[in-house]
Short mmCIF file of C-alpha atoms in Angstrom, two decimals:
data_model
loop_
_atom_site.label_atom_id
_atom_site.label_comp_id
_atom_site.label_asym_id
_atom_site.label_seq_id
_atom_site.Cartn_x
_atom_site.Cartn_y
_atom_site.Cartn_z
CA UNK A 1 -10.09 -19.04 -5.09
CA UNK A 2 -9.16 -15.85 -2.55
CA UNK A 3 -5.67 -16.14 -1.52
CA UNK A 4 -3.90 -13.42 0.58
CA UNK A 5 0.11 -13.61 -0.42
CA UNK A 6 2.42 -13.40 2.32
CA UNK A 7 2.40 -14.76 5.95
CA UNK A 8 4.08 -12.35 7.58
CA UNK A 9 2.62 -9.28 10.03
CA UNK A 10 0.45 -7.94 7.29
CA UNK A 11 -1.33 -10.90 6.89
CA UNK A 12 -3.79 -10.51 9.39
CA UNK A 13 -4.76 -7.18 8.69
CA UNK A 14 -5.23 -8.18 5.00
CA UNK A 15 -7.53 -11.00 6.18
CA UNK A 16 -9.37 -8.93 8.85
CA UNK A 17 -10.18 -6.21 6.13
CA UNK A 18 -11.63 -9.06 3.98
CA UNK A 19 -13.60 -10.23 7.09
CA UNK A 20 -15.02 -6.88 7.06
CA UNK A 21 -16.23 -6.92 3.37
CA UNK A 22 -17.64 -10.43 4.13
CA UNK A 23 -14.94 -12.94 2.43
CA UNK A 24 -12.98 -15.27 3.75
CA UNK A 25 -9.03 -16.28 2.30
CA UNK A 26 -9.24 -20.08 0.98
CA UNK A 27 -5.15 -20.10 1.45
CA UNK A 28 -2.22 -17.93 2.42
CA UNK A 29 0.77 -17.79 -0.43
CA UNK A 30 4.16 -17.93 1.46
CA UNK A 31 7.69 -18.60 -0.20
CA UNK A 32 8.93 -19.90 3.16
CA UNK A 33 6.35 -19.70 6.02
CA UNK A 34 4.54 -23.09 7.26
CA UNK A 35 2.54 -22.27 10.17
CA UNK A 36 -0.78 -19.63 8.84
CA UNK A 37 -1.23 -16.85 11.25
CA UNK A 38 -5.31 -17.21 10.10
CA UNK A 39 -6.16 -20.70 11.94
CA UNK A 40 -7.68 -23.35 9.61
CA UNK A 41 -5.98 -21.56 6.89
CA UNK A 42 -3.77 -23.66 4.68
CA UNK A 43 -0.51 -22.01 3.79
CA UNK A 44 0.52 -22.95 0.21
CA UNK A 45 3.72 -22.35 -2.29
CA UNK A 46 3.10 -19.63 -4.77
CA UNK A 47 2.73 -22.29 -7.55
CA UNK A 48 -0.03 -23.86 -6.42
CA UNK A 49 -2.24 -20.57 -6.57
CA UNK A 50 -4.51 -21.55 -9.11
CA UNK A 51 -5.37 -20.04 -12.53
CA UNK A 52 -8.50 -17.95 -12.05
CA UNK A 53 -7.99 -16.70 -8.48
CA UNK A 54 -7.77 -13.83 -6.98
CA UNK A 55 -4.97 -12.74 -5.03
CA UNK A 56 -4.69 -9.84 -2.32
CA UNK A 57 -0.68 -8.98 -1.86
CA UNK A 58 -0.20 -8.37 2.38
CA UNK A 59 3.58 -7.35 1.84
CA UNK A 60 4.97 -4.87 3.38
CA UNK A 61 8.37 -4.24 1.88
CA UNK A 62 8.17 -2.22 -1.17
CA UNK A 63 10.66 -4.34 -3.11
CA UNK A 64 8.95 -7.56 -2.47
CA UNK A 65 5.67 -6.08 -3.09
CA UNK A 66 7.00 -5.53 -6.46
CA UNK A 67 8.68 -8.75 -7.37
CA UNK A 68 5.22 -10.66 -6.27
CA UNK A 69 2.77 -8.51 -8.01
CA UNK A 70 5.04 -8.92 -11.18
CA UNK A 71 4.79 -12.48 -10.39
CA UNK A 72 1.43 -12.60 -10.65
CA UNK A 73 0.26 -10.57 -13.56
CA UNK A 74 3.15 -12.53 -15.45
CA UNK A 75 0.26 -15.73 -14.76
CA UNK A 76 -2.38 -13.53 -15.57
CA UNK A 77 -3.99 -13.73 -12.15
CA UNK A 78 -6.16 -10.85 -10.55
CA UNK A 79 -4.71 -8.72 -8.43
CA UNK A 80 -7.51 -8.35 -5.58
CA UNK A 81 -8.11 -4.94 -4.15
CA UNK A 82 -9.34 -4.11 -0.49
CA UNK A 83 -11.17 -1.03 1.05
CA UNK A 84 -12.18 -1.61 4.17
CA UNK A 85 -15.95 0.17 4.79
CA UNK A 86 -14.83 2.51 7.68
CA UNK A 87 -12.33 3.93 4.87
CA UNK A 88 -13.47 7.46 2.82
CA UNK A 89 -12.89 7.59 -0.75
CA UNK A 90 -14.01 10.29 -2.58
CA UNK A 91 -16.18 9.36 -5.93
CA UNK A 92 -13.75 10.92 -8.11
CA UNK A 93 -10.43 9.26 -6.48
CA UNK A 94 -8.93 6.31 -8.53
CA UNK A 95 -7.85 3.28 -6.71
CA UNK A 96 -5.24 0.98 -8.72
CA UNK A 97 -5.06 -2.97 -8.84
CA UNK A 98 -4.04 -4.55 -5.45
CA UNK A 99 -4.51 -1.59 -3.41
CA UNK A 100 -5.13 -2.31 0.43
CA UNK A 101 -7.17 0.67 2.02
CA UNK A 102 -7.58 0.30 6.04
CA UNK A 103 -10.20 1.33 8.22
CA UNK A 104 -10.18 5.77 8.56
CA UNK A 105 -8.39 6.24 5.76
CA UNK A 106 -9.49 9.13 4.03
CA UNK A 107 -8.77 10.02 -0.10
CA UNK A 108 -10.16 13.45 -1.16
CA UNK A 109 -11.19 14.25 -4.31
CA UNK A 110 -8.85 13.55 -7.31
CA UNK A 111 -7.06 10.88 -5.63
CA UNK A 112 -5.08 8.52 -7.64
CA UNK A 113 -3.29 5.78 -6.42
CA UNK A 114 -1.49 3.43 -8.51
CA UNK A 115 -1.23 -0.43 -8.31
CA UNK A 116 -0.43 -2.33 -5.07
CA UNK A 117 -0.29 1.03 -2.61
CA UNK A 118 -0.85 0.58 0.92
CA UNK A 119 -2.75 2.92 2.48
CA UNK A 120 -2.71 2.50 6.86
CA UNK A 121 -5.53 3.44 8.83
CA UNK A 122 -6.11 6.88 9.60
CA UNK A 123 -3.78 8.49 6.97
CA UNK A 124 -5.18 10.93 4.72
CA UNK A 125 -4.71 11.92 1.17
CA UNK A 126 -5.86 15.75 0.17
CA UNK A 127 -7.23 16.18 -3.25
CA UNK A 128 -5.25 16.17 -6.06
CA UNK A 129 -2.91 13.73 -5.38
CA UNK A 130 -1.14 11.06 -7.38
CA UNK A 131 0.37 7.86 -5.25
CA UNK A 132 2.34 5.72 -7.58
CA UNK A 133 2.96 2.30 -7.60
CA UNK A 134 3.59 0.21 -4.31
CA UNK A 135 3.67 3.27 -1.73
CA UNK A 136 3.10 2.72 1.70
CA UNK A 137 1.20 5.58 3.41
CA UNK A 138 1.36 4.73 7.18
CA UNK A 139 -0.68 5.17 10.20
CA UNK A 140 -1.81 8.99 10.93
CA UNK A 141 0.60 10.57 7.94
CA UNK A 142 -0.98 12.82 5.54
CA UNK A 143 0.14 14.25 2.13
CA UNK A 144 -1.12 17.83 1.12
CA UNK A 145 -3.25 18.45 -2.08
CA UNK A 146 -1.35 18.53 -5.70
CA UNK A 147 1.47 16.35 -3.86
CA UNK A 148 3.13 13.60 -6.26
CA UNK A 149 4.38 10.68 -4.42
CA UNK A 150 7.04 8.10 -6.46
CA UNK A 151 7.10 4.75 -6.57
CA UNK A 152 7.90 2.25 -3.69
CA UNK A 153 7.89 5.46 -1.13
CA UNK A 154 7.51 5.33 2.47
CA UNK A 155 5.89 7.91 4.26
CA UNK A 156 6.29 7.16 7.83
CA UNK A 157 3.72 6.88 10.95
CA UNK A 158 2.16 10.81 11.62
CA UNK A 159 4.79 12.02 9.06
CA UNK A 160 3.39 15.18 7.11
CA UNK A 161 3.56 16.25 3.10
CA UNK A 162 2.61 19.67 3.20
CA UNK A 163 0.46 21.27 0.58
CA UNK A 164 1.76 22.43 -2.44
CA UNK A 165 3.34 20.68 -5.61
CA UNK A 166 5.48 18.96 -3.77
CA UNK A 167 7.25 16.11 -5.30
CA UNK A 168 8.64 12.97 -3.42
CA UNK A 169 11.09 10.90 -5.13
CA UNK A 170 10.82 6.71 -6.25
CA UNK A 171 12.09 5.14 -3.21
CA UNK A 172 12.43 6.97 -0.62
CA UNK A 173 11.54 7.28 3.26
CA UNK A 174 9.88 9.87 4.68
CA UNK A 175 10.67 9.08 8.95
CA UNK A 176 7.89 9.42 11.49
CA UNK A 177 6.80 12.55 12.12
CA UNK A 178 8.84 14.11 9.64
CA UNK A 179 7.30 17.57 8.02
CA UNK A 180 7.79 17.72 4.59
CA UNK A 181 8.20 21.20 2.70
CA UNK A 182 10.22 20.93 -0.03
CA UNK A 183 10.71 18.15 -2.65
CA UNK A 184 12.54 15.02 -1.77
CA UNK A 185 14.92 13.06 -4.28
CA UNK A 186 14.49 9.63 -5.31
CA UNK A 187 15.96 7.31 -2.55
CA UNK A 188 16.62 9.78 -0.14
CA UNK A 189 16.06 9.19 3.54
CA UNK A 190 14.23 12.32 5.20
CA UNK A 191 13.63 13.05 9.02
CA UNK A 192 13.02 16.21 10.94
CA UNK A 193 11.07 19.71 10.93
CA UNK A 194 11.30 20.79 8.32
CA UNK A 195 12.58 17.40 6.73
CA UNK A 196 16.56 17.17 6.52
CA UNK A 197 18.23 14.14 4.34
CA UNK A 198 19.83 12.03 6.03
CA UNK A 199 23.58 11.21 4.72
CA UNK A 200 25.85 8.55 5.19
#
């Protein structure tokens, strides 16, 4: 069984990128939706995913993300991971469980990601970067070489890391367009040229 979790606005990009690789969702996991956004999809309650099946996580939210994919490993179900074949990722990258890759992505060399990262189309990882857990890398940003991006991060649409060591804290936001020079704390909200936090 191939079930894509979540109903929401990621859903259909999640499906379409399985489209692309030639499979087809058999149900869409929702805590709360009724109505599919895929039509003659059924949409079904997170306990009746069966044992065995695979499941691809289209969530958005960081946070959620989280809670689901620990969810799911707590029943021992696979975590499906999806690279859409107009992405680039380089042989020695390292793509973690439940990782969503969209079309023009592009990972250079040494590229890990951990589990459940989102990667938007168009953004683009230099070499030598680590992504942790349930990141969301959005349209058109890009994060220099030897970066190291923490867990449940946002980096906003066109928003840049630059190159060099820098280190972005567990949680935090990184706005559109924002260019990032120096390291960013964990939770911190960061806009601007060069990036400012944002307080109160």
């Amino acid at each position: 069984m191939r079930v894509v979790f979540g109903a929401g606005d990621y859903c259909l990009p999640v499906a379409e990128i399985l489209a692309s690789l030639g499979m087809v969702p058999d149900a869409v996991a929702d805590d709360h939706a009724t109505v599919c956004p895929l039509p003659g999809v059924p949409v079904i309650g997170r306990d009746e995913i069966v044992d065995g099946a695979t499941v691809y996580v289209a969530i958005g939210n960081a946070t959620a993300r989280r809670s689901v994919v620990a969810y799911l490993q707590g029943r021992g179900l696979t975590l499906g991971t999806a690279v859409h074949p107009g992405a680039y990722i380089a042989p020695s990258s390292r793509i973690g469980h439940g990782c969503i890759v969209h079309s023009g992505a592009l990972l250079w060399s040494g590229v890990e990601l951990g589990t459940g990262v989102l990667v938007s189309p168009h953004a683009q990882v230099a070499h030598h970067v680590v992504v942790e857990d349930f990141c969301l890398l959005s349209m058109s940003s890009t994060v220099g070489s030897h970066a190291h991006v923490g867990s449940g991060t946002t980096i906003g649409i066109g928003a840049t890391v630059s190159t060099g060591h820098i280190r972005i804290g567990r949680d935090a936001l990184v706005g559109a367009g924002t260019i990032v020079i120096a390291d960013v704390p964990d939770g911190a909200r960061v806009v601007g040229n060069p990036a400012r936090v944002l307080t109160g």
